[in-house]
C-alpha cells in the first residue's frame, strides 16, 4: 500500500479499509462507503467501497458500465442496437468524457467531449412547439433531424469594472486569456420546423455522474429543512427546492433534486435513466414510445417518408434487467477523496471561503439516508458542497446587483452598487444590450440554477483535460466561475474581487482541494 501524509497529495487508489486511521473526515468526500483515494485520470470511473463490498452489486456495476461505454447502433438485433430514428448522440461517454463533465466547444455536433444540450424556446422560457427539451440534431436515414446543428459563437464580455480587480490586477492574469471573460451565443442551423420570430436557443453542458448516488440518498426532508433555514436567515440567499415529482417506480412523491433546474427527483427517473432514452432514443418497458415530438413525425410524413413505425409502443430495446445494471453503475460511482487539506494555503482558502459566505449556497456536508440501490450508502457523512437548491444567479436589468450587501465575517465589506455606479435607465439599457445577467446566464430560458457540487472539480484537468465550468461552460477556470456569480451570489463575488491577490489564490487552492 502506498503511504501518504495528511498535508501531501493522496495519489494511490486504496480501499477505505486500508486507509490509515486518523484521517480527518473531510477527506472522505463521499463518506467512508463512497470515497476512493485516487487522483489518476480514472478517478471518476471507479466503484465505491459500498459496491465493491457486495459481489452482486460489483457484478452489476461492471456490466452496467458497458452500456455507458457503448456506441449504440441502428440494427435492433445487434448488441446495443436500437439507435434513433432521431437522436442527440450515440454514446453516453461522448457527452461525459472520462466519466466527467462536458467541455466548452466551438462545434455543437462535436461527437466526443461536447456534451451540450440545446433548447429552442420563446423569451418567456416555453419550448417552441415540436422542439423537445433536448434538441435532436441527428437522425438515421431516411429520416431528417430537427436541425442540422447549433451555431455557437463565443463573445467577449466586459463587466462594469473593466474585467479588473480593485487592486488593478486584470482577471485571469498570466493566462492566454488575461483580462477577458466570454459567454456563448447560440442559434439553430437549418431548422426543420417553423420558428417564431422571437425564438431563442440556450445551451447547457452535462453534469458529472460520480457521486450522484450519494446525493440521491440525501433525505428530501433535510433539503426542505435547508430551504426553510435560508428563508428565515437574513440576506439575499433564498434557495428554492425542486417540485414534488410522483415517480413511476414506486408511485410516491419525491423532491426534485437533479439536473440544473431540479426537474428530476430520483436517479431511477433522472440522469442516466432518462439519458439512455432521450439521448440515443433507446426504448424500454417504462419508456415504450420514441422520444420524438408529434410535429417531427408529421413532418417526416409530409416529406413523403413512411411513419407507420414511429407511432405507438415500440419494441423493447433495453431490458429491465439491463436497466437495473446501468442504474447500479451510475449510482455506485465513487467520489475521489479531498486532497491537501492540511496545506496552510488551502486552510487559509477554506477560512476565506466561509468568510465570503460561499457556504450559504455551497453547503459543505450532508448525512445520507437510505439508498434503495446501494444499501451501504446509508448514514454517510458526505462533503459535496451544495445545498441542492436553485438560486437566482442574476437579473436582466441587474436591479438585484444594486443592493447594499455585507459579507458574513469581518474581513470584507461589499460596497453598494449605487456607490460604484448609479442606476440609470441608460445603464440598464446598456447592460441589457450587453446580455448581462439572466440573458447572459442562459439567454432567458431559466433564471435559477441548482448549486453544483464542488467535489472533485480540481481533478477535471487531469481527468478530461479541461477546467470548464458553469452551466454553459463559459467559465474557463475557478476564477471565472466565481466572477460569473451575480444575483443572490453577488456578495461572495464582490468579496472575492476585493480580496488581496494572495487571498484570491488561496481560496481557489481550497476549491481545487475538494
Short mmCIF file of C-alpha atoms in Angstrom, two decimals:
data_model
loop_
_atom_site.label_atom_id
_atom_site.label_comp_id
_atom_site.label_asym_id
_atom_site.label_seq_id
_atom_site.Cartn_x
_atom_site.Cartn_y
_atom_site.Cartn_z
CA UNK A 1 0.00 0.00 0.00
CA UNK A 2 1.27 3.47 -0.82
CA UNK A 3 1.68 5.61 2.28
CA UNK A 4 0.73 9.27 2.49
CA UNK A 5 0.88 12.22 4.86
CA UNK A 6 -2.04 14.49 5.76
CA UNK A 7 -0.58 17.50 4.01
CA UNK A 8 0.52 15.68 0.86
CA UNK A 9 -1.37 14.57 -2.27
CA UNK A 10 -3.28 11.31 -1.92
CA UNK A 11 -2.45 9.54 -5.16
CA UNK A 12 -2.82 5.80 -4.75
CA UNK A 13 -6.16 4.06 -5.23
CA UNK A 14 -6.58 2.18 -1.99
CA UNK A 15 -9.63 0.66 -0.38
CA UNK A 16 -11.14 2.57 2.52
CA UNK A 17 -10.38 -0.31 4.87
CA UNK A 18 -6.69 0.15 4.05
CA UNK A 19 -6.62 3.88 4.80
CA UNK A 20 -4.61 4.59 7.96
CA UNK A 21 -6.65 5.66 10.99
CA UNK A 22 -6.81 9.28 11.99
CA UNK A 23 -7.59 10.72 8.54
CA UNK A 24 -9.92 13.73 9.07
CA UNK A 25 -13.48 13.04 7.93
CA UNK A 26 -13.40 15.85 5.36
CA UNK A 27 -11.03 13.80 3.23
CA UNK A 28 -13.85 11.30 2.76
CA UNK A 29 -15.81 13.46 0.30
CA UNK A 30 -18.23 10.62 -0.39
CA UNK A 31 -18.26 9.25 3.13
CA UNK A 32 -16.49 6.07 4.19
CA UNK A 33 -18.54 3.96 1.77
CA UNK A 34 -18.47 6.34 -1.20
CA UNK A 35 -14.87 7.57 -1.37
CA UNK A 36 -11.83 6.34 -3.29
CA UNK A 37 -8.30 7.63 -2.75
CA UNK A 38 -7.28 8.17 -6.35
CA UNK A 39 -6.20 11.16 -8.44
CA UNK A 40 -5.40 9.43 -11.73
CA UNK A 41 -7.26 10.04 -14.98
CA UNK A 42 -9.55 7.14 -14.00
CA UNK A 43 -10.56 8.55 -10.63
CA UNK A 44 -14.16 9.36 -11.66
CA UNK A 45 -14.96 5.92 -13.06
CA UNK A 46 -14.27 3.72 -10.04
CA UNK A 47 -16.83 1.77 -8.00
CA UNK A 48 -17.44 2.90 -4.45
CA UNK A 49 -16.37 0.74 -1.49
CA UNK A 50 -20.06 0.00 -0.84
CA UNK A 51 -20.28 -1.55 -4.32
CA UNK A 52 -17.02 -3.47 -4.09
CA UNK A 53 -18.11 -4.99 -0.77
CA UNK A 54 -21.16 -6.62 -2.37
CA UNK A 55 -20.38 -9.25 -5.05
CA UNK A 56 -23.78 -8.86 -6.73
CA UNK A 57 -23.52 -5.08 -6.92
CA UNK A 58 -19.93 -5.33 -8.14
CA UNK A 59 -21.01 -7.61 -10.99
CA UNK A 60 -23.95 -5.37 -11.90
CA UNK A 61 -21.69 -2.32 -11.79
CA UNK A 62 -19.23 -3.86 -14.24
CA UNK A 63 -21.97 -4.99 -16.61
CA UNK A 64 -23.83 -1.68 -16.38
CA UNK A 65 -20.72 0.25 -17.30
CA UNK A 66 -20.78 -1.42 -20.70
CA UNK A 67 -23.94 0.49 -21.62
CA UNK A 68 -22.30 3.81 -20.78
CA UNK A 69 -19.25 2.97 -22.90
CA UNK A 70 -21.22 1.53 -25.82
CA UNK A 71 -21.63 3.07 -29.25
CA UNK A 72 -25.30 2.37 -29.97
CA UNK A 73 -26.15 1.21 -33.48
CA UNK A 74 -29.32 1.21 -35.56
CA UNK A 75 -29.85 -2.54 -36.01
CA UNK A 76 -32.05 -3.64 -33.07
CA UNK A 77 -30.74 -7.20 -33.40
CA UNK A 78 -27.13 -6.15 -32.79
CA UNK A 79 -25.59 -5.65 -29.36
CA UNK A 80 -26.51 -2.16 -28.16
CA UNK A 81 -28.96 -1.83 -31.02
CA UNK A 82 -31.95 0.47 -31.39
CA UNK A 83 -30.35 3.87 -32.07
CA UNK A 84 -32.71 6.54 -33.35
CA UNK A 85 -34.51 7.14 -35.59
CA UNK A 86 -33.94 10.68 -34.27
CA UNK A 87 -31.40 11.23 -31.51
CA UNK A 88 -28.93 13.52 -29.73
CA UNK A 89 -25.84 11.30 -29.53
CA UNK A 90 -24.99 7.63 -29.99
CA UNK A 91 -22.97 7.17 -26.79
CA UNK A 92 -23.14 8.33 -23.16
CA UNK A 93 -19.39 8.69 -22.88
CA UNK A 94 -19.29 11.20 -25.73
CA UNK A 95 -21.07 13.72 -23.52
CA UNK A 96 -19.30 12.68 -20.30
CA UNK A 97 -15.62 12.40 -21.31
CA UNK A 98 -13.75 10.10 -18.94
CA UNK A 99 -16.96 9.99 -16.87
CA UNK A 100 -16.68 13.67 -16.10
CA UNK A 101 -18.44 16.81 -17.32
CA UNK A 102 -18.70 18.21 -20.81
CA UNK A 103 -16.22 20.79 -22.06
CA UNK A 104 -16.56 24.10 -23.85
CA UNK A 105 -16.57 23.54 -27.61
CA UNK A 106 -16.83 25.57 -30.79
CA UNK A 107 -18.83 22.93 -32.67
CA UNK A 108 -22.11 21.72 -31.17
CA UNK A 109 -22.00 18.41 -33.08
CA UNK A 110 -18.53 17.54 -31.84
CA UNK A 111 -19.03 13.85 -31.16
CA UNK A 112 -16.71 13.40 -28.18
CA UNK A 113 -16.44 15.75 -25.23
CA UNK A 114 -19.06 18.32 -26.26
CA UNK A 115 -22.00 17.21 -24.21
CA UNK A 116 -24.20 20.24 -24.80
CA UNK A 117 -27.95 20.02 -24.88
CA UNK A 118 -29.84 22.78 -26.67
CA UNK A 119 -33.29 24.24 -26.05
CA UNK A 120 -35.31 26.17 -28.61
CA UNK A 121 -37.68 28.43 -26.73
CA UNK A 122 -39.54 31.74 -26.61
CA UNK A 123 -38.34 34.65 -24.44
CA UNK A 124 -40.62 33.55 -21.58
CA UNK A 125 -38.93 30.14 -21.46
CA UNK A 126 -41.56 27.99 -23.19
CA UNK A 127 -40.27 25.37 -25.61
CA UNK A 128 -41.19 26.04 -29.22
CA UNK A 129 -43.80 23.56 -30.48
CA UNK A 130 -42.18 20.42 -31.87
CA UNK A 131 -38.77 21.06 -30.30
CA UNK A 132 -38.20 18.89 -27.25
CA UNK A 133 -36.07 19.82 -24.21
CA UNK A 134 -33.12 18.15 -25.92
CA UNK A 135 -32.68 19.34 -29.49
CA UNK A 136 -32.15 16.30 -31.73
CA UNK A 137 -29.65 17.11 -34.47
CA UNK A 138 -29.07 13.57 -35.74
CA UNK A 139 -31.31 11.01 -37.45
CA UNK A 140 -30.95 7.63 -39.08
CA UNK A 141 -31.62 7.64 -42.86
CA UNK A 142 -34.01 8.35 -44.42
CA UNK A 143 -35.37 10.48 -41.57
CA UNK A 144 -34.44 14.13 -41.12
CA UNK A 145 -33.40 15.63 -37.74
CA UNK A 146 -34.99 18.68 -36.18
CA UNK A 147 -31.92 20.70 -37.12
CA UNK A 148 -28.50 20.15 -38.65
CA UNK A 149 -26.83 21.60 -35.63
CA UNK A 150 -26.37 24.61 -33.40
CA UNK A 151 -24.10 27.51 -34.23
CA UNK A 152 -22.14 28.53 -31.11
CA UNK A 153 -20.23 31.80 -31.04
CA UNK A 154 -18.15 32.83 -28.03
CA UNK A 155 -18.45 36.54 -27.34
CA UNK A 156 -16.19 38.71 -25.19
CA UNK A 157 -17.75 40.23 -22.11
CA UNK A 158 -16.56 43.24 -20.13
CA UNK A 159 -18.07 43.78 -16.71
CA UNK A 160 -18.69 47.12 -15.01
CA UNK A 161 -15.14 47.07 -13.63
CA UNK A 162 -13.43 46.60 -16.98
CA UNK A 163 -12.51 43.00 -16.07
CA UNK A 164 -10.12 44.34 -13.44
CA UNK A 165 -9.85 43.84 -9.68
CA UNK A 166 -9.79 46.82 -7.30
CA UNK A 167 -6.02 46.31 -6.87
CA UNK A 168 -5.53 46.86 -10.60
CA UNK A 169 -4.90 43.20 -11.45
CA UNK A 170 -6.67 42.03 -14.63
CA UNK A 171 -8.90 38.98 -14.47
CA UNK A 172 -7.07 35.80 -15.49
CA UNK A 173 -3.68 37.42 -15.02
CA UNK A 174 -0.86 35.41 -16.54
CA UNK A 175 -3.10 33.24 -18.74
CA UNK A 176 -3.50 33.35 -22.54
CA UNK A 177 -6.90 34.99 -21.98
CA UNK A 178 -5.77 37.64 -19.49
CA UNK A 179 -8.31 40.41 -18.94
CA UNK A 180 -11.17 38.61 -20.67
CA UNK A 181 -14.47 36.92 -19.92
CA UNK A 182 -16.58 35.12 -22.51
CA UNK A 183 -20.14 33.89 -22.95
CA UNK A 184 -21.89 31.91 -25.70
CA UNK A 185 -24.50 32.92 -28.22
CA UNK A 186 -26.31 30.05 -29.88
CA UNK A 187 -28.57 29.70 -32.91
CA UNK A 188 -30.18 26.77 -34.68
CA UNK A 189 -28.85 25.62 -38.07
CA UNK A 190 -31.39 24.67 -40.76
CA UNK A 191 -34.44 24.10 -38.52
CA UNK A 192 -36.90 21.52 -39.81
CA UNK A 193 -39.99 23.02 -38.16
CA UNK A 194 -41.31 26.61 -38.13
CA UNK A 195 -39.92 29.04 -35.57
CA UNK A 196 -41.47 32.22 -34.13
CA UNK A 197 -39.67 35.47 -34.84
CA UNK A 198 -38.62 35.86 -31.20
CA UNK A 199 -37.23 32.35 -30.68
CA UNK A 200 -34.04 31.84 -28.71
CA UNK A 201 -31.59 28.96 -28.32
CA UNK A 202 -29.99 28.10 -24.98
CA UNK A 203 -27.27 25.55 -24.33
CA UNK A 204 -26.32 23.64 -21.19
CA UNK A 205 -23.44 21.28 -20.54
CA UNK A 206 -23.66 17.85 -18.98
CA UNK A 207 -23.10 17.37 -15.27
CA UNK A 208 -20.76 14.84 -13.68
CA UNK A 209 -22.16 11.41 -12.86
CA UNK A 210 -19.87 10.45 -9.97
CA UNK A 211 -21.38 10.83 -6.53
CA UNK A 212 -24.95 11.22 -7.77
CA UNK A 213 -25.98 8.08 -5.91
CA UNK A 214 -24.92 9.72 -2.66
CA UNK A 215 -26.81 12.92 -3.50
CA UNK A 216 -29.83 10.74 -4.27
CA UNK A 217 -29.62 9.36 -0.71
CA UNK A 218 -29.93 12.80 0.92
CA UNK A 219 -33.39 12.76 2.58
CA UNK A 220 -35.94 15.07 0.98
CA UNK A 221 -36.93 16.44 4.38
CA UNK A 222 -33.35 17.53 5.03
CA UNK A 223 -33.29 19.52 1.80
CA UNK A 224 -36.59 21.14 2.76
CA UNK A 225 -35.10 21.97 6.16
CA UNK A 226 -32.19 23.71 4.45
CA UNK A 227 -34.65 25.64 2.29
CA UNK A 228 -36.59 26.73 5.38
CA UNK A 229 -33.37 27.76 7.12
CA UNK A 230 -32.42 30.01 4.23
CA UNK A 231 -35.84 31.65 4.16
CA UNK A 232 -35.52 32.90 7.73
CA UNK A 233 -31.82 33.77 7.54
CA UNK A 234 -31.14 37.46 6.83
CA UNK A 235 -29.50 38.16 3.48
CA UNK A 236 -30.14 37.65 -0.23
CA UNK A 237 -29.61 33.86 -0.35
CA UNK A 238 -33.06 32.30 -0.69
CA UNK A 239 -32.75 28.97 -2.48
CA UNK A 240 -35.69 27.14 -3.99
CA UNK A 241 -36.26 23.39 -3.97
CA UNK A 242 -37.44 21.44 -6.98
CA UNK A 243 -41.07 20.47 -7.47
CA UNK A 244 -42.50 17.32 -5.93
CA UNK A 245 -42.48 14.56 -8.55
CA UNK A 246 -44.52 11.34 -8.40
CA UNK A 247 -42.17 8.59 -9.52
CA UNK A 248 -43.44 5.69 -11.59
CA UNK A 249 -41.20 3.11 -9.94
CA UNK A 250 -42.83 3.45 -6.51
CA UNK A 251 -45.84 5.75 -7.03
CA UNK A 252 -44.57 8.11 -4.32
CA UNK A 253 -43.72 11.80 -4.37
CA UNK A 254 -40.06 12.75 -4.27
CA UNK A 255 -38.40 16.14 -4.24
CA UNK A 256 -36.80 17.31 -7.48
CA UNK A 257 -33.04 17.42 -6.97
CA UNK A 258 -31.32 16.53 -10.25
CA UNK A 259 -30.45 18.46 -13.44
CA UNK A 260 -29.52 22.14 -13.48
CA UNK A 261 -33.12 23.00 -12.60
CA UNK A 262 -34.07 20.18 -10.20
CA UNK A 263 -36.57 18.76 -12.66
CA UNK A 264 -35.78 15.12 -11.79
CA UNK A 265 -36.38 13.66 -8.36
CA UNK A 266 -34.50 10.35 -8.14
CA UNK A 267 -31.88 8.52 -10.14
CA UNK A 268 -34.48 5.98 -11.23
CA UNK A 269 -36.11 8.83 -13.16
CA UNK A 270 -33.15 11.15 -13.52
CA UNK A 271 -29.73 11.38 -15.14
CA UNK A 272 -28.87 8.05 -16.68
CA UNK A 273 -32.37 6.57 -16.51
CA UNK A 274 -33.71 9.28 -18.79
CA UNK A 275 -30.47 9.90 -20.64
CA UNK A 276 -30.34 6.40 -22.09
CA UNK A 277 -33.79 7.03 -23.54
CA UNK A 278 -33.77 10.63 -24.72
CA UNK A 279 -30.17 10.81 -25.98
CA UNK A 280 -29.78 7.67 -28.20
CA UNK A 281 -33.58 7.03 -28.12
CA UNK A 282 -33.35 3.52 -26.69
CA UNK A 283 -36.82 2.33 -25.68
CA UNK A 284 -37.69 0.03 -22.80
CA UNK A 285 -40.74 -1.17 -20.87
CA UNK A 286 -41.10 2.02 -18.83
CA UNK A 287 -40.22 4.23 -21.84
CA UNK A 288 -42.15 2.43 -24.60
CA UNK A 289 -42.56 5.37 -27.00
CA UNK A 290 -39.99 7.18 -29.08
CA UNK A 291 -38.51 10.36 -27.69
CA UNK A 292 -39.90 12.36 -30.59
CA UNK A 293 -42.47 15.11 -30.99
CA UNK A 294 -45.74 14.72 -32.83
CA UNK A 295 -44.74 17.64 -35.08
CA UNK A 296 -41.50 15.91 -36.03
CA UNK A 297 -43.33 12.72 -37.01
CA UNK A 298 -45.88 14.69 -39.03
CA UNK A 299 -43.06 16.49 -40.83
CA UNK A 300 -41.47 13.17 -41.82
CA UNK A 301 -44.79 12.14 -43.36
CA UNK A 302 -45.00 15.48 -45.14
CA UNK A 303 -41.58 14.74 -46.63
CA UNK A 304 -43.01 11.52 -48.08
CA UNK A 305 -41.47 9.10 -45.58
CA UNK A 306 -43.24 6.11 -44.07
CA UNK A 307 -44.02 6.98 -40.43
CA UNK A 308 -46.09 3.93 -39.53
CA UNK A 309 -43.28 2.54 -37.36
CA UNK A 310 -42.77 5.81 -35.47
CA UNK A 311 -46.02 5.96 -33.53
CA UNK A 312 -47.30 3.84 -30.67
CA UNK A 313 -45.47 1.39 -28.48
CA UNK A 314 -42.01 0.45 -29.72
CA UNK A 315 -40.07 -2.81 -29.33
CA UNK A 316 -38.18 -3.12 -26.05
CA UNK A 317 -34.55 -2.27 -26.86
CA UNK A 318 -33.27 -2.38 -23.29
CA UNK A 319 -34.50 -4.94 -20.78
CA UNK A 320 -35.49 -4.18 -17.21
CA UNK A 321 -32.52 -6.27 -16.03
CA UNK A 322 -30.07 -4.27 -18.13
CA UNK A 323 -31.58 -1.00 -16.91
CA UNK A 324 -31.03 -2.14 -13.33
CA UNK A 325 -27.37 -2.84 -14.12
CA UNK A 326 -26.98 0.64 -15.58
CA UNK A 327 -28.69 2.11 -12.50
CA UNK A 328 -26.28 0.30 -10.18
CA UNK A 329 -23.38 1.60 -12.26
CA UNK A 330 -24.18 5.31 -12.21
CA UNK A 331 -25.44 5.15 -8.62
CA UNK A 332 -22.31 3.31 -7.49
CA UNK A 333 -19.68 5.66 -8.94
CA UNK A 334 -17.37 6.79 -6.16
CA UNK A 335 -16.15 10.27 -5.30
CA UNK A 336 -12.38 10.91 -5.15
CA UNK A 337 -11.08 11.89 -1.73
CA UNK A 338 -10.27 15.51 -0.95
CA UNK A 339 -6.61 16.43 -1.22
CA UNK A 340 -4.07 18.58 0.61
CA UNK A 341 -6.48 19.84 3.24
CA UNK A 342 -3.61 20.24 5.69
CA UNK A 343 -1.71 22.63 3.43
CA UNK A 344 -1.52 26.13 5.02
CA UNK A 345 -2.61 27.85 1.80
CA UNK A 346 -5.60 25.51 1.47
CA UNK A 347 -6.53 26.10 5.10
CA UNK A 348 -6.34 29.86 4.51
CA UNK A 349 -8.59 29.43 1.46
CA UNK A 350 -11.11 27.46 3.49
CA UNK A 351 -11.31 30.27 6.05
CA UNK A 352 -11.84 32.82 3.25
CA UNK A 353 -14.49 30.58 1.65
CA UNK A 354 -16.57 30.77 4.80
CA UNK A 355 -15.86 34.45 5.49
CA UNK A 356 -17.05 35.33 1.97
CA UNK A 357 -20.29 33.45 2.69
CA UNK A 358 -19.76 30.95 -0.14
CA UNK A 359 -21.07 28.22 2.16
CA UNK A 360 -24.53 29.80 2.21
CA UNK A 361 -25.19 28.03 -1.11
CA UNK A 362 -22.28 25.60 -1.24
CA UNK A 363 -23.31 23.79 1.94
CA UNK A 364 -20.27 21.69 2.87
CA UNK A 365 -21.78 18.47 4.19
CA UNK A 366 -24.86 16.26 4.49
CA UNK A 367 -25.72 12.95 6.13
CA UNK A 368 -27.34 10.45 3.79
CA UNK A 369 -30.49 8.45 4.46
CA UNK A 370 -31.38 5.14 2.82
CA UNK A 371 -30.49 4.14 -0.72
CA UNK A 372 -32.68 1.52 -2.38
CA UNK A 373 -29.91 0.84 -4.91
CA UNK A 374 -26.72 0.83 -2.79
CA UNK A 375 -27.65 -0.07 0.83
CA UNK A 376 -24.13 0.76 2.03
CA UNK A 377 -24.69 4.44 1.28
CA UNK A 378 -26.91 4.87 4.33
CA UNK A 379 -25.76 7.18 7.16
CA UNK A 380 -22.70 8.51 5.36
CA UNK A 381 -21.40 12.00 6.09
CA UNK A 382 -20.58 13.39 2.66
CA UNK A 383 -18.93 16.66 1.58
CA UNK A 384 -20.37 17.71 -1.81
CA UNK A 385 -20.53 21.47 -1.12
CA UNK A 386 -24.05 22.02 -2.45
CA UNK A 387 -27.35 22.91 -0.80
CA UNK A 388 -29.29 21.03 -3.54
CA UNK A 389 -31.39 24.17 -4.06
CA UNK A 390 -31.80 26.52 -7.01
CA UNK A 391 -30.66 30.14 -6.83
CA UNK A 392 -31.20 33.24 -8.90
CA UNK A 393 -27.84 33.96 -10.50
CA UNK A 394 -28.65 37.36 -11.98
CA UNK A 395 -31.43 39.56 -13.36
CA UNK A 396 -31.64 41.03 -16.85
CA UNK A 397 -31.88 44.60 -15.55
CA UNK A 398 -29.38 43.97 -12.74
CA UNK A 399 -31.59 45.61 -10.15
CA UNK A 400 -30.58 42.77 -7.85
CA UNK A 401 -27.00 43.93 -8.26
CA UNK A 402 -27.84 47.38 -6.93
CA UNK A 403 -28.46 46.49 -3.34
CA UNK A 404 -26.19 47.09 -0.36
CA UNK A 405 -24.65 43.90 0.93
CA UNK A 406 -22.32 42.92 3.71
CA UNK A 407 -20.48 39.65 3.53
CA UNK A 408 -20.54 37.43 6.60
CA UNK A 409 -17.32 37.72 8.54
CA UNK A 410 -15.09 40.65 9.40
CA UNK A 411 -12.65 40.66 6.53
CA UNK A 412 -14.52 42.12 3.56
CA UNK A 413 -17.25 44.72 3.17
CA UNK A 414 -19.02 44.80 -0.20
CA UNK A 415 -19.88 48.31 -1.41
CA UNK A 416 -23.36 49.18 -2.59
CA UNK A 417 -23.78 49.16 -6.35
CA UNK A 418 -25.01 52.76 -6.06
CA UNK A 419 -21.61 53.69 -4.63
CA UNK A 420 -19.89 52.22 -7.66
CA UNK A 421 -22.19 53.42 -10.43
CA UNK A 422 -25.69 54.93 -10.09
CA UNK A 423 -28.61 53.01 -11.50
CA UNK A 424 -29.90 54.87 -14.56
CA UNK A 425 -32.10 53.86 -17.47
CA UNK A 426 -29.14 54.21 -19.82
CA UNK A 427 -27.08 51.89 -17.59
CA UNK A 428 -29.85 49.29 -17.52
CA UNK A 429 -30.35 49.55 -21.28
CA UNK A 430 -26.61 49.21 -21.88
CA UNK A 431 -26.43 46.10 -19.69
CA UNK A 432 -29.38 44.51 -21.44
CA UNK A 433 -27.71 45.12 -24.79
CA UNK A 434 -24.53 43.51 -23.48
CA UNK A 435 -26.51 40.46 -22.41
CA UNK A 436 -25.69 40.99 -18.75
CA UNK A 437 -27.35 38.89 -16.07
CA UNK A 438 -30.13 36.45 -16.92
CA UNK A 439 -29.90 36.95 -20.66
CA UNK A 440 -26.24 36.12 -20.40
CA UNK A 441 -26.81 33.33 -17.93
CA UNK A 442 -28.94 31.34 -20.31
CA UNK A 443 -30.47 33.62 -22.93
CA UNK A 444 -33.71 33.83 -20.97
CA UNK A 445 -34.61 30.14 -20.60
CA UNK A 446 -34.06 29.93 -16.84
CA UNK A 447 -33.00 32.36 -14.14
CA UNK A 448 -32.33 29.82 -11.41
CA UNK A 449 -29.79 27.02 -11.25
CA UNK A 450 -29.12 24.28 -8.75
CA UNK A 451 -25.95 24.82 -6.76
CA UNK A 452 -23.47 22.41 -8.37
CA UNK A 453 -21.39 20.16 -6.11
CA UNK A 454 -17.75 21.20 -5.85
CA UNK A 455 -16.26 17.83 -5.01
CA UNK A 456 -13.52 16.67 -7.42
CA UNK A 457 -13.71 19.85 -9.54
CA UNK A 458 -9.97 20.23 -9.03
CA UNK A 459 -9.37 16.91 -10.81
CA UNK A 460 -11.11 17.77 -14.09
CA UNK A 461 -7.90 18.85 -15.83
CA UNK A 462 -6.32 15.52 -15.02
CA UNK A 463 -9.43 13.52 -15.92
CA UNK A 464 -10.76 15.23 -19.04
CA UNK A 465 -8.08 17.79 -19.94
CA UNK A 466 -10.22 20.86 -19.26
CA UNK A 467 -11.28 23.13 -16.42
CA UNK A 468 -14.50 24.47 -17.98
CA UNK A 469 -17.38 25.18 -15.62
CA UNK A 470 -20.75 26.92 -15.32
CA UNK A 471 -23.99 25.67 -16.84
CA UNK A 472 -22.88 26.53 -20.38
CA UNK A 473 -19.13 26.09 -19.79
CA UNK A 474 -18.41 29.81 -20.13
CA UNK A 475 -16.12 29.77 -17.09
CA UNK A 476 -12.70 28.54 -18.15
CA UNK A 477 -11.41 28.12 -14.60
CA UNK A 478 -12.36 28.59 -10.93
CA UNK A 479 -11.63 32.31 -11.08
CA UNK A 480 -14.11 32.92 -13.87
CA UNK A 481 -16.72 30.71 -12.23
CA UNK A 482 -16.63 32.98 -9.18
CA UNK A 483 -16.73 36.13 -11.31
CA UNK A 484 -19.91 34.96 -13.08
CA UNK A 485 -21.78 34.89 -9.77
CA UNK A 486 -24.46 37.59 -9.69
CA UNK A 487 -27.92 37.85 -8.15
CA UNK A 488 -28.09 36.01 -4.84
CA UNK A 489 -24.36 35.28 -5.07
CA UNK A 490 -23.24 38.85 -5.69
CA UNK A 491 -21.91 39.23 -2.14
CA UNK A 492 -19.40 36.35 -2.36
CA UNK A 493 -18.37 37.54 -5.85
CA UNK A 494 -17.59 41.02 -4.58
CA UNK A 495 -15.84 39.64 -1.50
CA UNK A 496 -13.58 37.66 -3.84
CA UNK A 497 -12.96 40.70 -6.05
CA UNK A 498 -11.96 42.80 -3.04
CA UNK A 499 -9.55 40.26 -1.61
CA UNK A 500 -5.80 40.75 -1.96
CA UNK A 501 -4.31 38.76 -4.81
CA UNK A 502 -2.77 36.22 -2.42
CA UNK A 503 -6.14 35.57 -0.76
CA UNK A 504 -7.88 35.05 -4.10
CA UNK A 505 -5.25 32.45 -4.95
CA UNK A 506 -5.71 30.75 -1.57
CA UNK A 507 -9.47 30.48 -1.98
CA UNK A 508 -9.02 28.88 -5.41
CA UNK A 509 -6.49 26.40 -3.98
CA UNK A 510 -9.10 25.37 -1.43
CA UNK A 511 -11.65 24.77 -4.19
CA UNK A 512 -9.11 22.66 -6.08
CA UNK A 513 -8.58 20.50 -2.99
CA UNK A 514 -12.20 19.41 -2.53
#
